[in-house]
XYZ file of N, CA and C in Angstrom:
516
model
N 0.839 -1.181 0.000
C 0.000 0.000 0.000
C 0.885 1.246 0.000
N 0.318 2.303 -0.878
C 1.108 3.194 -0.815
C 0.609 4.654 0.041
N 1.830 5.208 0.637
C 1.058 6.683 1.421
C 1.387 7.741 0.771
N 0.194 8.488 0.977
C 0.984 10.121 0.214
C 1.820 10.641 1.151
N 2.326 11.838 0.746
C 3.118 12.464 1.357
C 2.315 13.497 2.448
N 1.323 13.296 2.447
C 0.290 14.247 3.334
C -1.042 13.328 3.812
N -1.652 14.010 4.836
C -2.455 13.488 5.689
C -4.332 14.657 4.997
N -4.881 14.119 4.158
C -6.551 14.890 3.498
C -7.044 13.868 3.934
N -8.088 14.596 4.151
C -9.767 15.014 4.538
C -10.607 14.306 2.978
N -10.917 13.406 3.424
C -11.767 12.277 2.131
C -13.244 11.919 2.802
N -14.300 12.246 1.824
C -15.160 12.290 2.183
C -15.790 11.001 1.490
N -16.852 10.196 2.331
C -17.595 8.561 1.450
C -19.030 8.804 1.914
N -19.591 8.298 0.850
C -20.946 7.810 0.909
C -21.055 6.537 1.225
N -21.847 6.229 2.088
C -21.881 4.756 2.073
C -23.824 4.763 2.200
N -23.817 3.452 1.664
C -25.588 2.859 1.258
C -25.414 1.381 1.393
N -26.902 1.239 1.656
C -27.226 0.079 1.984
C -29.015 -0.350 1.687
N -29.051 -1.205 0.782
C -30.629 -1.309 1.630
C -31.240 -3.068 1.305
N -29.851 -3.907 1.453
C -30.082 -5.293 2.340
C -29.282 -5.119 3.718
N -30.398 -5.453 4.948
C -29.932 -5.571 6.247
C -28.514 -4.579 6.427
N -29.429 -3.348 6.040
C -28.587 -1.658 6.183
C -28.568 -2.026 7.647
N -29.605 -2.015 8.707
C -29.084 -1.930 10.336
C -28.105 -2.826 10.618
N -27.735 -4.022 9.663
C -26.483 -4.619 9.801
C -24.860 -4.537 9.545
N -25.070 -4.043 8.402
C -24.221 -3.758 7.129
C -23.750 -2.422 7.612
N -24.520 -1.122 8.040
C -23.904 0.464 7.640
C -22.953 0.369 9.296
N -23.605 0.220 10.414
C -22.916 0.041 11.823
C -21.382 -0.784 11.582
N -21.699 -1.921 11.032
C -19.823 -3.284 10.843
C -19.303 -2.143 9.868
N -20.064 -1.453 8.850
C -18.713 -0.679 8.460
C -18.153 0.502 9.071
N -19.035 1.532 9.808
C -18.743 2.574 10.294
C -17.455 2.201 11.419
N -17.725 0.555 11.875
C -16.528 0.368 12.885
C -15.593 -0.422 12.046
N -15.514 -0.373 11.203
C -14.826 -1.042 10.071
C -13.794 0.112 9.946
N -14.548 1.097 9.806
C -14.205 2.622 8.977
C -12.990 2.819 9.715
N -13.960 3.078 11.514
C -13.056 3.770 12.556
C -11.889 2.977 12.787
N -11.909 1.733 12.687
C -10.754 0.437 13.258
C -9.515 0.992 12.105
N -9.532 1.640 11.196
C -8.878 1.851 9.700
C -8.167 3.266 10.066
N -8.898 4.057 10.351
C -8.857 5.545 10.396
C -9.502 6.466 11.439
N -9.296 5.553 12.656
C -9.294 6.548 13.697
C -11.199 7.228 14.071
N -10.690 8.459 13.931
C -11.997 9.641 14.464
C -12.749 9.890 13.052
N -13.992 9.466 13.342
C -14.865 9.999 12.170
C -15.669 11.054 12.194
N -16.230 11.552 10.891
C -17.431 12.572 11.175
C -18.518 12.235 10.237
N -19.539 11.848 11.016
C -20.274 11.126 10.329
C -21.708 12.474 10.046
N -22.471 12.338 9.153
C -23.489 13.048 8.979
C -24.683 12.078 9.442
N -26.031 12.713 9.314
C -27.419 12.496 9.686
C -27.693 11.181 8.357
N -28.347 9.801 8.761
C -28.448 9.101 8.355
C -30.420 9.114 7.706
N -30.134 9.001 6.492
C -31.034 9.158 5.381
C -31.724 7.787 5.064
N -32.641 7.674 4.892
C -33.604 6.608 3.816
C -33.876 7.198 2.712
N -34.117 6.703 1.591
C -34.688 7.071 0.738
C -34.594 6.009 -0.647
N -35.794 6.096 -1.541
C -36.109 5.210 -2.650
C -35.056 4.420 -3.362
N -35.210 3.568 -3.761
C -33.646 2.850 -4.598
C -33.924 4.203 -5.861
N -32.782 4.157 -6.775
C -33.021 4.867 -7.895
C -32.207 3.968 -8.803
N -32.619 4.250 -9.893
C -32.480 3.116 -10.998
C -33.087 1.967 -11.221
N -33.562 1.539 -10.488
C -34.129 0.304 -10.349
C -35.310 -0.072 -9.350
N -35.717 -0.905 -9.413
C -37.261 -1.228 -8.118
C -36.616 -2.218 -7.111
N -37.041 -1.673 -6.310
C -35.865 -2.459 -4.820
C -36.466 -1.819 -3.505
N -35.901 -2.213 -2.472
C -35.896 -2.264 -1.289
C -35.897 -0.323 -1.325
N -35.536 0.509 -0.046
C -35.570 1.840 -0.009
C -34.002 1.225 0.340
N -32.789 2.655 0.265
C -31.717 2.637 0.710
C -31.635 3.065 1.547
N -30.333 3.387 2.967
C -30.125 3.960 3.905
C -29.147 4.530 3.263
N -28.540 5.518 3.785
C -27.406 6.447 3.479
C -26.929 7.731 4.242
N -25.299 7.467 4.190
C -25.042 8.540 4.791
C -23.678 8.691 4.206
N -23.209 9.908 4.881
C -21.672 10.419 4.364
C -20.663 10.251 5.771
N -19.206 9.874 5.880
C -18.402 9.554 6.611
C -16.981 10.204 5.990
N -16.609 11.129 7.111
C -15.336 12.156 6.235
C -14.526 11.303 7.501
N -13.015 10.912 7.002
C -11.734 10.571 7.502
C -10.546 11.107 6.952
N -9.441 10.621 7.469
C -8.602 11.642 7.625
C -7.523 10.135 6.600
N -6.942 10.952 5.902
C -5.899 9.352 5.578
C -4.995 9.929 4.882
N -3.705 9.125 5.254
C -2.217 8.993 3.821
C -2.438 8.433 3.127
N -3.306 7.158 2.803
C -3.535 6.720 2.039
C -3.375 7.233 0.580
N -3.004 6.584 -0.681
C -3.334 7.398 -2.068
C -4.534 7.073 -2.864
N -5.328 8.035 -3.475
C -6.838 7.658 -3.454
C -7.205 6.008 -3.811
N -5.972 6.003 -4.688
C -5.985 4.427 -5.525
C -6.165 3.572 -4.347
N -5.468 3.300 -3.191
C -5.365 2.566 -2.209
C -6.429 2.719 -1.292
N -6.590 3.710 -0.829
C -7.655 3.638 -0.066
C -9.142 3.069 -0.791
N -9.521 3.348 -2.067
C -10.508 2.656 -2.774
C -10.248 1.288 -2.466
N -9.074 0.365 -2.897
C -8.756 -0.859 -2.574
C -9.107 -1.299 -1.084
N -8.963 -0.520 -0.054
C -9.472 -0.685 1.408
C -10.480 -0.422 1.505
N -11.669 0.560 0.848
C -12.952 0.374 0.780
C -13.549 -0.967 0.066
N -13.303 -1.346 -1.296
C -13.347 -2.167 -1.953
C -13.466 -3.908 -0.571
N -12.306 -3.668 -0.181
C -11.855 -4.758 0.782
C -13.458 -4.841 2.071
N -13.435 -3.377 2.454
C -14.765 -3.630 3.624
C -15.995 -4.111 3.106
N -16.371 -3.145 1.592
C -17.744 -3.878 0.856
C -17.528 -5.391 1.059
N -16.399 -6.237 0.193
C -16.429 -7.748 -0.041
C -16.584 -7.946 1.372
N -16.080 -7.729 2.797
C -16.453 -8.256 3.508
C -18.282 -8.437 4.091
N -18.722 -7.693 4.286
C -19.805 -7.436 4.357
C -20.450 -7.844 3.081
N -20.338 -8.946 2.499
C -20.866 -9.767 1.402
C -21.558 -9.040 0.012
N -20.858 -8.042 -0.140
C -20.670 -7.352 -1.753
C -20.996 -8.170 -2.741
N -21.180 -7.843 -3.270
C -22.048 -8.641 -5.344
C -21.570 -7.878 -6.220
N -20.377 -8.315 -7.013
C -20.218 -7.384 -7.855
C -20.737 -7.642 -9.500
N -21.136 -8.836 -9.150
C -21.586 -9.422 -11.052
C -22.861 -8.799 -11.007
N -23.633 -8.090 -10.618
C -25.090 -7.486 -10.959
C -24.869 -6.150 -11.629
N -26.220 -5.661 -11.828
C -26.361 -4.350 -12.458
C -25.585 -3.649 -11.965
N -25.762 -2.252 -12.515
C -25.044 -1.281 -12.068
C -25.852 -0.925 -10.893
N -27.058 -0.255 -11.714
C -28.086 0.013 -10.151
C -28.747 -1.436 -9.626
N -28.750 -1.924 -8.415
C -29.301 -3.117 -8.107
C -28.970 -3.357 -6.438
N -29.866 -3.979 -5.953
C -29.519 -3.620 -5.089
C -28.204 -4.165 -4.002
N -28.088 -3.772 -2.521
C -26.609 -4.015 -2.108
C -26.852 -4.495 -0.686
N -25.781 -4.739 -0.474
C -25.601 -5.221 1.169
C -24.842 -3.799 1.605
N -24.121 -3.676 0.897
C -23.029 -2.278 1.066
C -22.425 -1.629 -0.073
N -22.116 0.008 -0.137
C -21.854 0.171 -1.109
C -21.156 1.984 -0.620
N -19.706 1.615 -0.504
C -18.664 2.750 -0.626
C -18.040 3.407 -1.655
N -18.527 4.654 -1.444
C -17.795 5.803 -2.703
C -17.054 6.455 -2.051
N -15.926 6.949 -2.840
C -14.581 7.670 -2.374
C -15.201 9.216 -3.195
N -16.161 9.883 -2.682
C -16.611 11.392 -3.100
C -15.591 11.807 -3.352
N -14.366 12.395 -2.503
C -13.369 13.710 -2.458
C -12.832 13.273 -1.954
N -11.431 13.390 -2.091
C -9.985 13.422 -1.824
C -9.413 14.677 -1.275
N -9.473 15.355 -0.488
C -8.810 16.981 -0.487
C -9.668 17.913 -1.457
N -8.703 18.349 -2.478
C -9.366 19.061 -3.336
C -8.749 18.224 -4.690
N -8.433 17.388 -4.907
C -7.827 16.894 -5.899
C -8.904 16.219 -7.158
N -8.762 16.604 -8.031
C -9.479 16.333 -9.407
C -9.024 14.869 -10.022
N -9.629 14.350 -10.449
C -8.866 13.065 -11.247
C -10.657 12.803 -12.400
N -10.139 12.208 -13.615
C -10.868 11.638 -14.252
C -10.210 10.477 -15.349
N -10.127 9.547 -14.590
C -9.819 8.356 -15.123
C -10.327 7.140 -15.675
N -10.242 6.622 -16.209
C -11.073 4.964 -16.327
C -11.258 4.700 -14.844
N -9.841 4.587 -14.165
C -10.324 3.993 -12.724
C -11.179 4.783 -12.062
N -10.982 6.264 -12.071
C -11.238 7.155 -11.041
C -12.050 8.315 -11.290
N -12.749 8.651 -10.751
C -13.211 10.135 -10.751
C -13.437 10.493 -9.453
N -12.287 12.182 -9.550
C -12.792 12.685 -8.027
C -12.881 13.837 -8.418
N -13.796 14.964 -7.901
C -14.969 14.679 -7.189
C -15.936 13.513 -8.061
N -16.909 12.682 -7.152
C -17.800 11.947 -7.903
C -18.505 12.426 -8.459
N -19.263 12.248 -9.494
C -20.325 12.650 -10.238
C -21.439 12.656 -9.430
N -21.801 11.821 -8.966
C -23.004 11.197 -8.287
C -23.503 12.681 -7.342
N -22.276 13.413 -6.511
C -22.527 14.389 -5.633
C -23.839 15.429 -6.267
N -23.453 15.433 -7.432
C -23.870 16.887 -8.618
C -25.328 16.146 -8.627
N -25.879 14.948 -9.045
C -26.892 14.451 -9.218
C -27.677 13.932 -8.581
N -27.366 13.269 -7.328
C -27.970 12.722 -6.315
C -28.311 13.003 -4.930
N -29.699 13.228 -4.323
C -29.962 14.136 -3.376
C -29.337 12.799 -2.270
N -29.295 11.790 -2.410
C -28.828 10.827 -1.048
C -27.193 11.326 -0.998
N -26.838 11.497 -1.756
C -25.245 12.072 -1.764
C -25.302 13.736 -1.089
N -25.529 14.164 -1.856
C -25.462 15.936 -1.789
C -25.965 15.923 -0.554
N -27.091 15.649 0.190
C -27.644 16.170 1.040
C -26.879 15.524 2.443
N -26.350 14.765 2.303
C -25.825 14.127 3.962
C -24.177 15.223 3.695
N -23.697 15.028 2.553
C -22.495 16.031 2.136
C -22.254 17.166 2.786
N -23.769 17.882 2.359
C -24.189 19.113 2.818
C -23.893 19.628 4.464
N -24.905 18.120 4.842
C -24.810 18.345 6.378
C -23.143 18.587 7.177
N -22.402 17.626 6.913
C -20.783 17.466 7.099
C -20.204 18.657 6.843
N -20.185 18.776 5.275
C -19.199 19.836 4.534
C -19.795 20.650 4.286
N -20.882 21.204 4.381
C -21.587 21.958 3.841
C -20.497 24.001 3.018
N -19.403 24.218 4.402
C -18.928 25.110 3.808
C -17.255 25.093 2.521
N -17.539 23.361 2.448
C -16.324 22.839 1.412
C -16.800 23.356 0.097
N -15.342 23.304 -0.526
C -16.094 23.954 -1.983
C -15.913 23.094 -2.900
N -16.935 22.399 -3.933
C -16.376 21.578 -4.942
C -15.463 21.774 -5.652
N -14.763 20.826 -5.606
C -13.379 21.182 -6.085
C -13.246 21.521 -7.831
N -14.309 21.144 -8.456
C -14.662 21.558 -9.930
C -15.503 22.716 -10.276
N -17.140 22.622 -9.205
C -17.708 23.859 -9.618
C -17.634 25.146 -8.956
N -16.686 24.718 -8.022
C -16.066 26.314 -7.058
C -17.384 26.395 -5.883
N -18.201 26.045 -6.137
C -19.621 26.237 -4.828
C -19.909 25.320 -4.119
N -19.766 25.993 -2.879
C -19.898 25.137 -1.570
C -21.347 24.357 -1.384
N -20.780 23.423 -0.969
C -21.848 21.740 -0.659
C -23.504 22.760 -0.508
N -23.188 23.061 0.388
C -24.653 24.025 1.094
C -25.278 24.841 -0.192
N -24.246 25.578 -0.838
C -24.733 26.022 -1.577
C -25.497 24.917 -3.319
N -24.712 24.324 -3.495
C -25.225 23.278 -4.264
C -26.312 22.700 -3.599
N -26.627 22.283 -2.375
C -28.058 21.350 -2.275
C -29.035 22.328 -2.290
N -28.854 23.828 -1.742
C -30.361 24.819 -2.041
C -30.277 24.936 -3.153
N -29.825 24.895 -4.443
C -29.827 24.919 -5.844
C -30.475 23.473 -6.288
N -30.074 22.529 -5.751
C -30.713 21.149 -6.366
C -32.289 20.725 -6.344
N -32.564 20.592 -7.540
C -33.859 19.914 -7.539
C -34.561 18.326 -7.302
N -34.231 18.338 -5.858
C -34.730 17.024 -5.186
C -36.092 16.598 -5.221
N -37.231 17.236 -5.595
C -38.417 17.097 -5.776
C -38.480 15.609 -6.636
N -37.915 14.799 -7.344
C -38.248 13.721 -8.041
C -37.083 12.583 -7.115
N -36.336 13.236 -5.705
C -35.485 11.863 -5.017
C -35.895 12.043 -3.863
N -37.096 11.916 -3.225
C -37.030 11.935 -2.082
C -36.976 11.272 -1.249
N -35.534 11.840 0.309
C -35.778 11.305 1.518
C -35.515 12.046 2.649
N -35.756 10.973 3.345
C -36.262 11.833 4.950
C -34.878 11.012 6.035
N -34.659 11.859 6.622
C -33.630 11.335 7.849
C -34.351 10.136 8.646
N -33.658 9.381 9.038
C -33.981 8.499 10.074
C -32.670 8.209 11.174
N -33.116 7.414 12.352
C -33.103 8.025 13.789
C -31.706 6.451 13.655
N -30.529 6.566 13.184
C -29.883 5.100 13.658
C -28.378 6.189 14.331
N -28.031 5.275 15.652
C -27.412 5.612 16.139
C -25.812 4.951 16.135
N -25.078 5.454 15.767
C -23.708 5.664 14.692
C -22.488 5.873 15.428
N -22.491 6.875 16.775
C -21.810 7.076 17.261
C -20.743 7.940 16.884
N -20.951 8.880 16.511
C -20.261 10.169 15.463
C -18.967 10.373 16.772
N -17.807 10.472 16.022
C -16.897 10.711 17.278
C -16.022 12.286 16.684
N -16.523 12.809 15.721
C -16.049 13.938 15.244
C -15.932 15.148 14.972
């Protein structure tokens, strides 16, 4: 594994919506056992999208890492398979678990392997909106406007969800 030469602020989405009260808790201590102190945002339900399924849970989890984005994906990658990941299905379909590497610092990448910032942030109110809560005064590192300011601009009226009450243990 390789480390950078510096210690950023990486922000993840994580979802769930097979046995989410199982699955989102083993990773959040998954997370912390990896990387210490977390800051976790307000934990979300809301509709599958793409597909007809179960509702998802979701939330955002910012840590601190040397990690290099490449590697740390590989250590996310590693917690999904544990928590019994599927990777031969659809794209949208549903999950036991499912970690995105949003942001890296402020660092840009668009690769076959990689894209940072994610796309998903710009389009998806289960992303943007737990984002919001966390980072709200971070600035996207592409469209220059801060989290907060992007979710009062977004038109969530066709994704809706509502917070729900799971207790996470935010240590950040």
């Amino acid at each position: 594994m390789t480390e950078s030469s510096q210690v950023v602020r990486a922000w993840l989405s994580l979802g769930s919506n097979q046995a989410p009260l199982i699955h989102l808790p083993r990773a959040i201590d998954d997370l912390r056992a990896m990387f210490g102190l977390l800051c976790l945002s307000p934990v979300y339900e809301s509709e599958a999208v793409g597909f007809e399924g179960d509702n998802f849970i979701n939330l955002v989890v910012g840590i601190h890492t040397g990690l290099s984005p490449a590697d740390l994906n590989e250590r996310l990658k590693g917690i999904e398979d544990k928590h019994g990941r599927e990777r031969s299905g659809e794209k949208y379909d549903a999950r036991t678990l499912d970690i995105d590497l949003l942001t890296y610092g402020s660092k840009v990448v668009d690769s076959d392997d990689m894209q940072l910032p994610r796309d998903e942030i710009l389009h998806y109110a289960f992303v943007l909106l737990p984002l919001s809560d966390v980072a709200g005064e971070e600035l996207h590192p592409e469209v220059g406007k801060t989290y907060r300011e992007l979710w009062r601009a977004f038109d969530h009226s066709e994704q809706p969800l509502w917070q729900v009450d799971m207790q996470l243990q935010n240590t950040l």
